Amino acid sequence: MEPLPEVTDPRVIDGRKIAQAIEANVKNEVGRFIKEHGIKPALATILVGEHPPSKLYVKLKHWACKRVDIISEDHKFPQEAKQEEIIELIETLNRRPEIHGILVQLPLPKHIDEREVMMRIAPQKDVDGFNPLNMGKMLIGREGFVPCTPKGIVRALEEFNIDPQGMEVVVVGHSNVVGKPAAIMLLNRNATVKVCHVFTKDLKSHTKEADILIVATGVRGLIKGDMVKEGVIVFDVGITWFDEKVYGDVDFDDVLPKVKLISPVPGGVGPMTIAILMEHTLMAARLQVGD
Amino acid sequence: MEPLPEVTDPRVIDGRKIAQAIEANVKNEVGRFIKEHGIKPALATILVGEHPPSKLYVKLKHWACKRVDIISEDHKFPQEAKQEEIIELIETLNRRPEIHGILVQLPLPKHIDEREVMMRIAPQKDVDGFNPLNMGKMLIGREGFVPCTPKGIVRALEEFNIDPQGMEVVVVGHSNVVGKPAAIMLLNRNATVKVCHVFTKDLKSHTKEADILIVATGVRGLIKGDMVKEGVIVFDVGITWFDEKVYGDVDFDDVLPKVKLISPVPGGVGPMTIAILMEHTLMAARLQVGD
């Protein structure tokens, strides 16, 4: 990947800068943790198949571990791996006390039931927040391990001193990994929240209402300038690979003139998501040593 | 309580009639269950304090058990009961194999952490669907034990052959017991869903958009005729006791001329909620005998 140009436009959220600040703090805390407990936090990743973006994301996560002094363990399965093999590995990792966090890179091949796999990760090692127990705690307002991407969005809002209470949030996409948890986390912060998706009629009439627009559909360039109102804050969570480049769900150049803030793709929520994962791995390590 | 007049207006959802149909089916299935397994399904209820409406709701649940041939066990604590005492009873009930369902009547006194108590009910006995594991499964679309009131609403829609997919649902109130789960369950059915609450600005501008309006705030008469559009479907989940009578969140007479359908208070979602509870108790019994 070529390095991204520096962000100079004050409307553009520099996800890498926010991520660096989070990681600097994690690194610091990891140092203290090692001193106190004589062990390093450790993350195990599981990758199934040869999907190039997934391979890249896992690699980025290992690099982040290295930056913050977290041990990372790399587990790989071929595309045709059986569900039981993956679950067996998860159960081994659940039992190993020196592993604190377990991350299964999504999406999994179609013959595997993702929800079944996510349910098997021990809740206290579930750094991605996809175990239904952690999802349910989030739903009732006890946020512990929550999905990293929406948590990154919440963190970015805090960074800009934006309190979502009473604001109109529109989430486009109702996936279990981004759309639904983002909606819940903003609802927990007393925003008025609407969730739209592929079955929503006249999408534009909804997106135009948003004070904060979170888009996570995987449809490249779905959101155009005429679909948002002046002064909107946009989080683009979409990622489409085309010709070895990544594109978001938002037509960035078209939308930019109207925004108060926008997270670009790449360099927006991606790095923040990884930084939160580091935070969660440290949190998992603390939980397991009884801190 | 005086008996309710018979429902003759086709716009008014007769919750008691829907409940009777559900209960008739449950009774039938309970008969089969008893024949096959030689035991009856059993529900234990826990009531803390002397709040008259709560006492009434618990009584109504025991009556329903009687109607469908489910055993019910009545546990009561004084208002000043300690959280640990309640949790201790829950753990005893969790262990007793002849108890299949456990229901803690909400709200609990303020000195008790409701979420902590709900977390202690074994997920397979959690007939009210408030354990975070069951909440989380619902969030990811694996609905098992879900909160009874939103499930009753979904059932009523089915009863009238209304598919919420693509419809605009507005939920007013973001409580853990009704608002949030109702939003999730309608989202799981591909409705476009908005959640409003006490921090929402200009509530009327939102409620007027609704094809389906679900109101669960506890504010008597909050929703007036000018706050809804022609042809709306309204579910009134609010209950306010005043002068020994109950009132909903919807100003019924004012809203009625504009609705396609409306669930009244009393006689709407209340009886449906109890009927679903019976269904869940049977479901729990089946789960525990390994059916």
Coordinates of C-alpha atoms in Angstrom, one line a residue:
Chain A
M1 CA 0.0 0.0 0.0
E2 CA 1.2 3.5 -0.8
P3 CA 1.3 5.8 2.2
L4 CA -1.7 8.1 2.5
P5 CA -1.2 11.9 2.0
E6 CA -1.3 13.9 5.2
V7 CA -4.7 15.2 6.2
T8 CA -4.8 19.0 6.2
D9 CA -8.5 19.6 5.7
P10 CA -10.1 20.3 9.1
R11 CA -13.3 18.6 7.9
V12 CA -11.5 15.3 7.4
I13 CA -11.2 13.0 10.4
D14 CA -7.7 11.7 10.5
G15 CA -8.4 8.1 11.7
R16 CA -4.7 7.3 11.8
K17 CA -3.9 10.2 14.1
I18 CA -6.8 9.2 16.5
A19 CA -5.5 5.6 16.3
Q20 CA -2.0 6.7 17.1
A21 CA -3.1 8.5 20.2
I22 CA -5.1 5.4 21.3
E23 CA -2.2 3.1 20.6
A24 CA 0.3 5.3 22.5
N25 CA -1.9 5.1 25.5
V26 CA -2.3 1.3 25.2
K27 CA 1.4 0.9 24.8
N28 CA 1.9 2.9 28.0
E29 CA -0.6 0.8 29.9
V30 CA 0.8 -2.4 28.5
G31 CA 4.2 -1.4 29.9
R32 CA 2.6 -1.0 33.3
F33 CA 0.8 -4.3 32.9
I34 CA 4.0 -6.2 32.1
K35 CA 5.8 -4.6 35.0
E36 CA 3.0 -5.6 37.4
H37 CA 2.2 -9.0 36.2
G38 CA 5.4 -10.2 34.5
I39 CA 3.5 -11.3 31.4
K40 CA 2.5 -9.7 28.1
P41 CA -1.1 -9.4 26.9
A42 CA -1.6 -11.8 23.9
L43 CA -4.0 -11.9 21.0
A44 CA -4.6 -15.0 18.8
T45 CA -6.0 -14.4 15.4
I46 CA -7.8 -16.9 13.2
L47 CA -7.9 -16.5 9.4
V48 CA -9.8 -18.9 7.2
G49 CA -9.0 -19.0 3.5
E50 CA -7.0 -16.8 1.1
H51 CA -9.2 -13.7 0.7
P52 CA -6.6 -11.0 0.1
P53 CA -8.3 -8.2 2.0
S54 CA -8.8 -10.5 5.0
K55 CA -5.1 -11.5 4.9
L56 CA -4.2 -7.8 4.8
Y57 CA -6.4 -6.9 7.8
V58 CA -5.0 -9.7 9.9
K59 CA -1.5 -8.6 9.0
L60 CA -2.4 -5.0 10.0
K61 CA -3.6 -6.3 13.4
H62 CA -0.4 -8.2 14.0
W63 CA 1.6 -5.1 13.1
A64 CA -0.4 -3.1 15.6
C65 CA 0.2 -5.7 18.3
K66 CA 3.9 -5.3 17.7
R67 CA 3.7 -1.5 18.0
V68 CA 2.0 -1.7 21.4
D69 CA 4.0 -4.7 22.7
I70 CA 1.2 -7.2 22.7
I71 CA 2.1 -10.8 21.7
S72 CA 0.2 -12.0 18.6
E73 CA -0.4 -15.6 17.5
D74 CA -1.3 -16.3 13.9
H75 CA -3.6 -19.2 13.2
K76 CA -4.6 -20.1 9.6
F77 CA -7.0 -22.5 8.0
P78 CA -7.5 -23.4 4.3
Q79 CA -10.7 -22.2 2.7
E80 CA -12.3 -25.6 2.9
A81 CA -11.7 -26.0 6.7
K82 CA -14.5 -27.5 8.6
Q83 CA -16.5 -25.6 11.2
E84 CA -15.6 -28.1 13.9
E85 CA -11.9 -27.6 13.3
I86 CA -12.3 -23.9 13.9
I87 CA -14.4 -24.4 16.9
E88 CA -11.9 -26.9 18.3
L89 CA -9.1 -24.4 17.9
I90 CA -11.2 -21.7 19.6
E91 CA -11.9 -24.1 22.5
T92 CA -8.2 -24.7 22.9
L93 CA -7.5 -21.0 22.9
N94 CA -10.3 -20.4 25.4
R95 CA -8.5 -22.8 27.8
R96 CA -4.9 -21.5 27.3
P97 CA -4.4 -19.0 30.1
E98 CA -1.6 -17.1 28.3
I99 CA -3.9 -16.2 25.4
H100 CA -6.1 -13.2 26.5
G101 CA -7.9 -12.3 23.3
I102 CA -9.3 -14.3 20.3
L103 CA -10.1 -12.7 17.0
V104 CA -11.8 -14.6 14.1
Q105 CA -11.4 -12.6 10.9
L106 CA -14.7 -12.1 9.2
P107 CA -16.2 -13.0 6.8
L108 CA -15.9 -16.7 7.1
P109 CA -16.5 -19.0 4.1
K110 CA -20.2 -19.6 3.3
H111 CA -20.2 -23.2 4.5
I112 CA -19.4 -22.0 8.1
D113 CA -22.1 -20.5 10.4
E114 CA -20.4 -17.3 11.6
R115 CA -22.8 -16.8 14.5
E116 CA -22.2 -20.3 15.8
V117 CA -18.4 -19.7 15.6
M118 CA -18.6 -16.4 17.4
M119 CA -20.7 -17.9 20.2
R120 CA -17.9 -20.3 21.0
I121 CA -15.3 -17.6 21.9
A122 CA -15.2 -17.2 25.7
P123 CA -16.9 -13.9 26.5
Q124 CA -13.9 -12.7 28.5
K125 CA -11.6 -13.3 25.5
D126 CA -14.1 -11.9 22.9
V127 CA -12.1 -8.8 22.0
D128 CA -14.2 -8.2 18.9
G129 CA -17.4 -8.1 20.9
F130 CA -19.4 -10.5 18.7
N131 CA -20.2 -13.1 21.3
P132 CA -24.0 -12.7 22.0
L133 CA -23.5 -12.4 25.7
N134 CA -21.3 -9.3 25.1
M135 CA -23.8 -8.1 22.4
G136 CA -26.6 -8.5 24.9
K137 CA -24.8 -6.6 27.6
M138 CA -24.2 -3.8 25.2
L139 CA -27.9 -3.8 24.3
I140 CA -28.9 -3.2 28.0
G141 CA -26.3 -0.5 28.3
R142 CA -23.5 -2.4 30.0
E143 CA -20.8 -1.9 27.4
G144 CA -17.8 -4.1 27.9
F145 CA -16.4 -5.8 24.8
V146 CA -18.3 -4.2 22.1
P147 CA -17.7 -4.3 18.3
C148 CA -14.5 -2.3 17.6
T149 CA -15.7 -0.3 14.6
P150 CA -18.7 1.4 16.3
K151 CA -16.6 1.9 19.4
G152 CA -14.1 3.7 17.2
I153 CA -16.8 5.9 15.9
V154 CA -18.0 6.8 19.4
R155 CA -14.4 7.6 20.4
A156 CA -13.9 9.8 17.3
L157 CA -17.0 11.8 18.4
E158 CA -15.6 12.2 21.8
E159 CA -12.3 13.4 20.2
F160 CA -14.2 16.2 18.5
N161 CA -16.3 17.0 21.7
I162 CA -19.5 16.0 20.0
D163 CA -22.2 14.7 22.3
P164 CA -24.7 12.7 20.3
Q165 CA -27.5 13.1 22.9
G166 CA -30.6 14.4 21.1
M167 CA -28.8 14.4 17.7
E168 CA -30.3 12.5 14.7
V169 CA -28.2 9.5 13.8
V170 CA -29.0 7.6 10.7
V171 CA -27.2 4.3 10.2
V172 CA -27.3 2.7 6.7
G173 CA -26.8 -1.0 6.9
H174 CA -28.1 -3.4 9.6
S175 CA -25.3 -5.9 9.8
N176 CA -24.5 -7.6 13.1
V177 CA -20.9 -6.4 13.1
V178 CA -21.5 -2.7 12.4
G179 CA -25.0 -1.4 11.7
K180 CA -26.9 -2.9 14.7
P181 CA -24.2 -2.3 17.3
A182 CA -23.6 1.2 16.0
A183 CA -27.3 1.9 16.4
I184 CA -27.4 0.5 19.9
M185 CA -24.3 2.4 21.1
L186 CA -25.6 5.7 19.8
L187 CA -29.0 4.9 21.4
N188 CA -27.2 4.2 24.7
R189 CA -25.8 7.8 24.3
N190 CA -29.4 9.1 23.9
A191 CA -29.2 10.0 20.2
T192 CA -32.4 9.6 18.2
V193 CA -31.4 6.7 15.9
K194 CA -32.8 5.4 12.6
V195 CA -31.5 2.3 10.9
C196 CA -31.9 2.0 7.1
H197 CA -30.9 -0.8 4.8
V198 CA -31.5 -2.5 1.5
F199 CA -35.2 -2.8 2.1
T200 CA -35.6 0.9 3.0
K201 CA -37.7 2.9 0.6
D202 CA -36.4 6.3 -0.7
L203 CA -33.1 6.1 1.2
K204 CA -32.3 9.8 0.4
S205 CA -35.3 11.0 2.3
H206 CA -33.8 9.4 5.4
T207 CA -30.1 10.2 5.0
K208 CA -31.0 13.9 4.5
E209 CA -32.3 14.0 8.0
A210 CA -29.0 12.9 9.6
D211 CA -26.9 15.0 11.9
I212 CA -24.6 12.0 12.1
L213 CA -24.6 9.5 9.2
I214 CA -22.9 6.1 9.6
V215 CA -22.7 4.1 6.4
A216 CA -21.8 0.5 6.4
T217 CA -23.2 -1.2 3.3
G218 CA -20.3 -2.2 1.1
V219 CA -21.9 -0.4 -1.8
R220 CA -19.2 1.8 -3.3
G221 CA -20.1 5.4 -3.6
L222 CA -23.7 4.9 -2.4
I223 CA -24.0 8.2 -0.7
K224 CA -23.9 11.3 -2.9
G225 CA -23.8 15.0 -2.0
D226 CA -27.5 15.5 -2.6
M227 CA -28.3 12.8 0.0
V228 CA -27.0 14.7 3.0
K229 CA -27.8 18.0 4.6
E230 CA -25.4 20.9 5.2
G231 CA -23.2 20.4 8.3
V232 CA -23.6 16.6 8.6
I233 CA -21.0 14.4 10.2
V234 CA -20.3 11.3 8.1
F235 CA -18.6 8.0 9.1
D236 CA -17.9 5.9 6.1
V237 CA -17.4 2.3 7.2
G238 CA -17.7 0.7 3.7
I239 CA -14.8 -0.9 2.1
T240 CA -14.8 -2.1 -1.5
W241 CA -11.6 -3.3 -3.2
F242 CA -11.3 -2.4 -6.8
D243 CA -8.1 -2.6 -8.9
E244 CA -6.0 -3.0 -5.7
K245 CA -7.5 0.2 -4.2
V246 CA -10.1 0.6 -1.5
Y247 CA -13.3 2.7 -1.9
G248 CA -15.8 3.7 0.7
D249 CA -19.6 3.8 0.6
V250 CA -19.6 7.6 0.4
D251 CA -18.8 9.6 -2.8
F252 CA -16.2 11.6 -0.8
D253 CA -15.6 14.4 -3.3
D254 CA -19.3 14.9 -3.9
V255 CA -20.2 14.9 -0.2
L256 CA -17.2 16.9 1.2
P257 CA -18.5 20.4 0.4
K258 CA -21.5 19.8 2.7
V259 CA -20.0 18.1 5.7
K260 CA -18.9 19.4 9.1
L261 CA -16.8 16.2 9.5
I262 CA -16.1 13.1 7.4
S263 CA -14.1 10.0 7.9
P264 CA -12.4 9.0 4.7
V265 CA -11.7 5.6 3.2
P266 CA -8.9 4.6 3.7
G267 CA -7.5 6.3 6.7
G268 CA -10.7 6.7 8.7
V269 CA -12.5 4.1 10.8
G270 CA -10.1 1.3 9.7
P271 CA -7.1 2.4 11.8
M272 CA -9.4 3.4 14.7
T273 CA -11.0 -0.1 14.6
I274 CA -7.5 -1.7 15.0
A275 CA -6.5 0.6 17.8
I276 CA -9.7 -0.3 19.7
L277 CA -8.8 -3.9 19.2
M278 CA -5.5 -3.3 21.0
E279 CA -7.4 -1.6 23.8
H280 CA -9.7 -4.6 24.1
T281 CA -6.8 -7.0 24.2
L282 CA -5.3 -5.2 27.1
M283 CA -8.7 -5.0 28.8
A284 CA -9.1 -8.8 28.3
A285 CA -5.6 -9.4 29.8
R286 CA -6.5 -7.3 32.8
L287 CA -9.8 -9.1 33.2
Q288 CA -8.1 -12.5 33.2
V289 CA -5.4 -11.6 35.7
G290 CA -8.1 -10.2 37.9
D291 CA -7.0 -6.5 37.7
Chain B
M1 CA -61.4 -5.1 37.5
E2 CA -64.6 -4.6 35.6
P3 CA -64.8 -6.7 32.4
L4 CA -63.9 -4.8 29.2
P5 CA -66.6 -4.2 26.6
E6 CA -66.5 -6.4 23.5
V7 CA -64.4 -5.0 20.6
T8 CA -66.5 -4.4 17.6
D9 CA -64.5 -1.7 15.8
P10 CA -62.4 -3.4 13.1
R11 CA -59.6 -0.9 13.7
V12 CA -59.2 -1.9 17.3
I13 CA -56.8 -4.9 17.9
D14 CA -58.5 -7.2 20.3
G15 CA -55.5 -8.3 22.3
R16 CA -57.6 -10.6 24.4
K17 CA -58.8 -12.5 21.4
I18 CA -55.3 -12.9 20.0
A19 CA -54.2 -14.0 23.5
Q20 CA -57.0 -16.6 23.7
A21 CA -55.9 -18.1 20.4
I22 CA -52.3 -18.3 21.5
E23 CA -53.3 -19.8 24.9
A24 CA -55.6 -22.4 23.3
N25 CA -52.7 -23.5 21.2
V26 CA -50.3 -23.6 24.2
K27 CA -52.9 -25.6 26.2
N28 CA -53.1 -28.1 23.5
E29 CA -49.3 -28.5 23.3
V30 CA -49.0 -28.6 27.0
G31 CA -51.4 -31.6 27.0
R32 CA -49.2 -33.3 24.5
F33 CA -46.1 -32.5 26.6
I34 CA -47.6 -33.9 29.7
K35 CA -48.6 -37.1 27.9
E36 CA -45.1 -37.5 26.4
H37 CA -43.0 -36.6 29.5
G38 CA -45.3 -37.3 32.5
I39 CA -44.6 -33.9 34.0
K40 CA -46.2 -30.4 33.7
P41 CA -44.3 -27.3 32.6
A42 CA -43.7 -25.0 35.6
L43 CA -43.2 -21.3 36.0
A44 CA -41.8 -19.7 39.2
T45 CA -42.6 -16.0 39.7
I46 CA -40.7 -13.6 42.0
L47 CA -42.4 -10.5 43.3
V48 CA -40.6 -7.9 45.4
G49 CA -42.6 -5.4 47.4
E50 CA -46.2 -4.4 47.5
H51 CA -46.6 -2.3 44.3
P52 CA -50.3 -2.9 43.5
P53 CA -50.0 -3.1 39.7
S54 CA -47.1 -5.5 40.0
K55 CA -49.1 -7.7 42.3
L56 CA -51.9 -7.7 39.8
Y57 CA -49.6 -8.6 36.9
V58 CA -48.2 -11.5 38.8
K59 CA -51.7 -12.6 39.7
L60 CA -52.8 -12.4 36.0
K61 CA -49.8 -14.6 35.1
H62 CA -50.7 -17.2 37.6
W63 CA -54.3 -17.3 36.3
A64 CA -52.9 -17.7 32.8
C65 CA -50.8 -20.7 34.0
K66 CA -53.9 -22.2 35.4
R67 CA -55.8 -21.8 32.1
V68 CA -53.1 -23.6 30.1
D69 CA -52.3 -26.2 32.7
I70 CA -48.9 -24.9 33.6
I71 CA -47.8 -25.2 37.3
S72 CA -47.0 -21.9 38.8
E73 CA -45.0 -21.2 42.0
D74 CA -45.3 -17.8 43.7
H75 CA -42.3 -16.3 45.5
K76 CA -42.6 -13.0 47.3
F77 CA -40.1 -10.7 49.0
P78 CA -40.8 -7.6 51.1
Q79 CA -39.9 -4.2 49.6
E80 CA -36.7 -4.0 51.6
A81 CA -35.3 -7.5 50.5
K82 CA -31.6 -7.6 49.7
Q83 CA -30.4 -8.2 46.2
E84 CA -28.4 -11.2 47.4
E85 CA -31.5 -12.9 48.8
I86 CA -33.3 -12.6 45.4
I87 CA -30.2 -13.9 43.6
E88 CA -30.0 -16.8 46.0
L89 CA -33.6 -17.7 45.3
I90 CA -32.9 -17.4 41.5
E91 CA -29.9 -19.7 41.9
T92 CA -32.0 -22.3 43.7
L93 CA -34.7 -22.1 41.0
N94 CA -32.0 -22.4 38.3
R95 CA -30.9 -25.7 39.9
R96 CA -34.4 -27.2 40.5
P97 CA -35.1 -29.4 37.5
E98 CA -38.9 -29.3 37.9
I99 CA -38.9 -25.5 37.4
H100 CA -38.7 -24.6 33.8
G101 CA -39.3 -20.9 33.7
I102 CA -38.3 -18.0 36.0
L103 CA -40.0 -14.6 35.9
V104 CA -38.9 -11.7 38.0
Q105 CA -41.7 -9.1 38.0
L106 CA -40.3 -5.6 37.1
P107 CA -39.7 -3.0 38.2
L108 CA -37.6 -4.0 41.2
P109 CA -37.1 -1.5 44.1
K110 CA -34.5 1.1 43.4
H111 CA -31.8 -0.4 45.8
I112 CA -31.6 -3.5 43.6
D113 CA -29.7 -3.6 40.3
E114 CA -32.3 -5.0 37.9
R115 CA -29.7 -5.9 35.2
E116 CA -27.6 -7.8 37.7
V117 CA -30.6 -9.8 38.8
M118 CA -31.7 -10.6 35.2
M119 CA -28.2 -11.8 34.4
R120 CA -28.5 -14.5 37.1
I121 CA -31.5 -16.2 35.6
A122 CA -30.3 -19.3 33.7
P123 CA -30.6 -18.5 29.9
Q124 CA -32.7 -21.7 29.3
K125 CA -35.2 -20.7 32.1
D126 CA -35.3 -17.0 31.1
V127 CA -38.9 -16.9 29.8
D128 CA -39.0 -13.1 29.9
G129 CA -36.0 -12.9 27.6
F130 CA -34.1 -10.3 29.7
N131 CA -30.9 -12.3 30.2
P132 CA -28.2 -10.5 28.2
L133 CA -27.2 -13.8 26.4
N134 CA -30.8 -14.1 25.1
M135 CA -30.8 -10.3 24.3
G136 CA -27.6 -10.7 22.3
K137 CA -28.9 -13.7 20.4
M138 CA -31.9 -11.6 19.5
L139 CA -29.6 -8.8 18.3
I140 CA -27.8 -11.1 15.9
G141 CA -31.1 -12.4 14.6
R142 CA -31.3 -15.7 16.5
E143 CA -34.5 -15.1 18.4
G144 CA -35.2 -17.6 21.1
F145 CA -36.4 -16.2 24.4
V146 CA -37.1 -12.6 23.5
P147 CA -39.0 -10.1 25.6
C148 CA -42.7 -11.0 25.6
T149 CA -44.2 -7.6 24.8
P150 CA -42.4 -7.0 21.5
K151 CA -42.9 -10.6 20.5
G152 CA -46.7 -10.1 21.1
I153 CA -46.5 -7.1 18.8
V154 CA -44.8 -9.1 16.1
R155 CA -47.4 -11.8 16.5
A156 CA -50.3 -9.3 16.2
L157 CA -48.8 -8.0 12.9
E158 CA -48.7 -11.6 11.6
E159 CA -52.3 -12.1 12.8
F160 CA -53.3 -9.2 10.5
N161 CA -51.0 -10.3 7.7
I162 CA -48.8 -7.3 7.9
D163 CA -45.2 -7.8 6.8
P164 CA -43.1 -5.0 8.3
Q165 CA -40.4 -5.4 5.7
G166 CA -39.7 -1.9 4.2
M167 CA -42.2 -0.3 6.4
E168 CA -41.3 2.7 8.6
V169 CA -41.4 1.8 12.3
V170 CA -41.1 4.4 14.9
V171 CA -40.5 3.3 18.5
V172 CA -41.0 5.8 21.2
G173 CA -39.1 4.9 24.4
H174 CA -35.7 3.2 24.5
S175 CA -36.1 0.9 27.6
N176 CA -34.3 -2.4 27.8
V177 CA -37.6 -4.3 28.3
V178 CA -39.7 -2.9 25.4
G179 CA -38.2 -0.1 23.2
K180 CA -34.8 -1.5 22.4
P181 CA -36.0 -5.1 21.8
A182 CA -39.0 -4.0 19.8
A183 CA -36.6 -2.0 17.6
I184 CA -34.3 -5.0 17.1
M185 CA -37.1 -7.4 16.4
L186 CA -38.6 -5.1 13.7
L187 CA -35.2 -4.5 12.3
N188 CA -34.7 -8.3 12.1
R189 CA -37.9 -8.3 9.9
N190 CA -36.3 -5.6 7.7
A191 CA -38.4 -2.7 8.7
T192 CA -36.8 0.8 8.6
V193 CA -36.6 1.5 12.3
K194 CA -36.3 4.7 14.3
V195 CA -36.1 5.0 18.0
C196 CA -37.2 8.2 19.8
H197 CA -37.2 8.9 23.5
V198 CA -37.1 11.7 26.1
F199 CA -34.0 13.3 24.5
T200 CA -35.6 13.4 21.0
K201 CA -36.3 16.9 19.6
D202 CA -39.6 17.6 18.0
L203 CA -41.1 14.2 18.7
K204 CA -44.2 14.9 16.4
S205 CA -42.0 15.3 13.3
H206 CA -40.8 11.7 13.9
T207 CA -44.0 10.0 14.9
K208 CA -45.8 11.5 11.9
E209 CA -43.5 9.4 9.6
A210 CA -44.5 6.1 11.1
D211 CA -46.3 3.4 9.3
I212 CA -46.1 1.4 12.5
L213 CA -45.9 3.4 15.8
I214 CA -44.9 1.6 19.0
V215 CA -45.2 3.7 22.1
A216 CA -43.7 2.6 25.4
T217 CA -42.9 5.6 27.6
G218 CA -45.3 5.5 30.5
V219 CA -46.4 9.1 29.8
R220 CA -50.2 9.1 29.8
G221 CA -51.8 10.4 26.6
L222 CA -48.5 11.5 25.0
I223 CA -49.5 10.7 21.5
K224 CA -52.3 12.9 20.0
G225 CA -54.1 12.7 16.8
D226 CA -52.0 15.4 15.1
M227 CA -48.8 13.4 15.8
V228 CA -49.7 10.5 13.5
K229 CA -50.4 10.1 9.8
E230 CA -53.5 8.7 8.2
G231 CA -53.4 4.9 8.1
V232 CA -50.9 4.3 10.8
I233 CA -50.8 1.2 12.9
V234 CA -50.4 2.0 16.6
F235 CA -49.2 -0.3 19.4
D236 CA -49.8 1.3 22.8
V237 CA -47.5 -0.3 25.4
G238 CA -47.8 2.4 28.0
I239 CA -49.6 1.8 31.3
T240 CA -50.3 4.5 33.8
W241 CA -52.6 3.8 36.8
F242 CA -54.8 6.6 37.9
D243 CA -57.7 6.3 40.2
E244 CA -57.7 2.5 39.9
K245 CA -57.9 2.7 36.1
V246 CA -55.2 2.2 33.5
Y247 CA -54.4 4.6 30.7
G248 CA -52.1 4.2 27.7
D249 CA -49.5 6.5 26.2
V250 CA -51.8 7.2 23.3
D251 CA -54.8 9.5 23.4
F252 CA -57.0 6.8 22.0
D253 CA -60.1 8.8 21.1
D254 CA -58.0 11.5 19.4
V255 CA -55.9 9.1 17.4
L256 CA -58.6 6.5 16.5
P257 CA -60.0 8.4 13.4
K258 CA -56.6 8.3 11.7
V259 CA -55.5 4.7 12.4
K260 CA -55.6 1.6 10.3
L261 CA -55.2 -0.4 13.5
I262 CA -54.6 0.4 17.1
S263 CA -54.0 -1.7 20.2
P264 CA -56.0 -0.2 23.1
V265 CA -55.1 0.0 26.8
P266 CA -56.3 -2.1 28.5
G267 CA -57.1 -5.1 26.3
G268 CA -54.2 -4.7 23.9
V269 CA -50.6 -5.7 24.3
G270 CA -51.1 -6.7 28.0
P271 CA -53.0 -10.0 27.4
M272 CA -50.8 -10.8 24.4
T273 CA -47.7 -10.4 26.6
I274 CA -49.0 -12.9 29.1
A275 CA -50.0 -15.4 26.4
I276 CA -46.4 -15.2 25.0
L277 CA -45.1 -15.8 28.4
M278 CA -47.1 -19.1 28.5
E279 CA -45.7 -20.0 25.1
H280 CA -42.1 -19.4 26.4
T281 CA -42.7 -21.4 29.5
L282 CA -43.7 -24.4 27.4
M283 CA -40.7 -23.7 25.1
A284 CA -38.4 -23.7 28.2
A285 CA -39.9 -27.0 29.5
R286 CA -39.3 -28.6 26.1
L287 CA -35.7 -27.3 26.0
Q288 CA -35.0 -28.7 29.4
V289 CA -36.4 -32.2 28.7
G290 CA -34.4 -32.2 25.4
D291 CA -37.4 -32.1 23.1

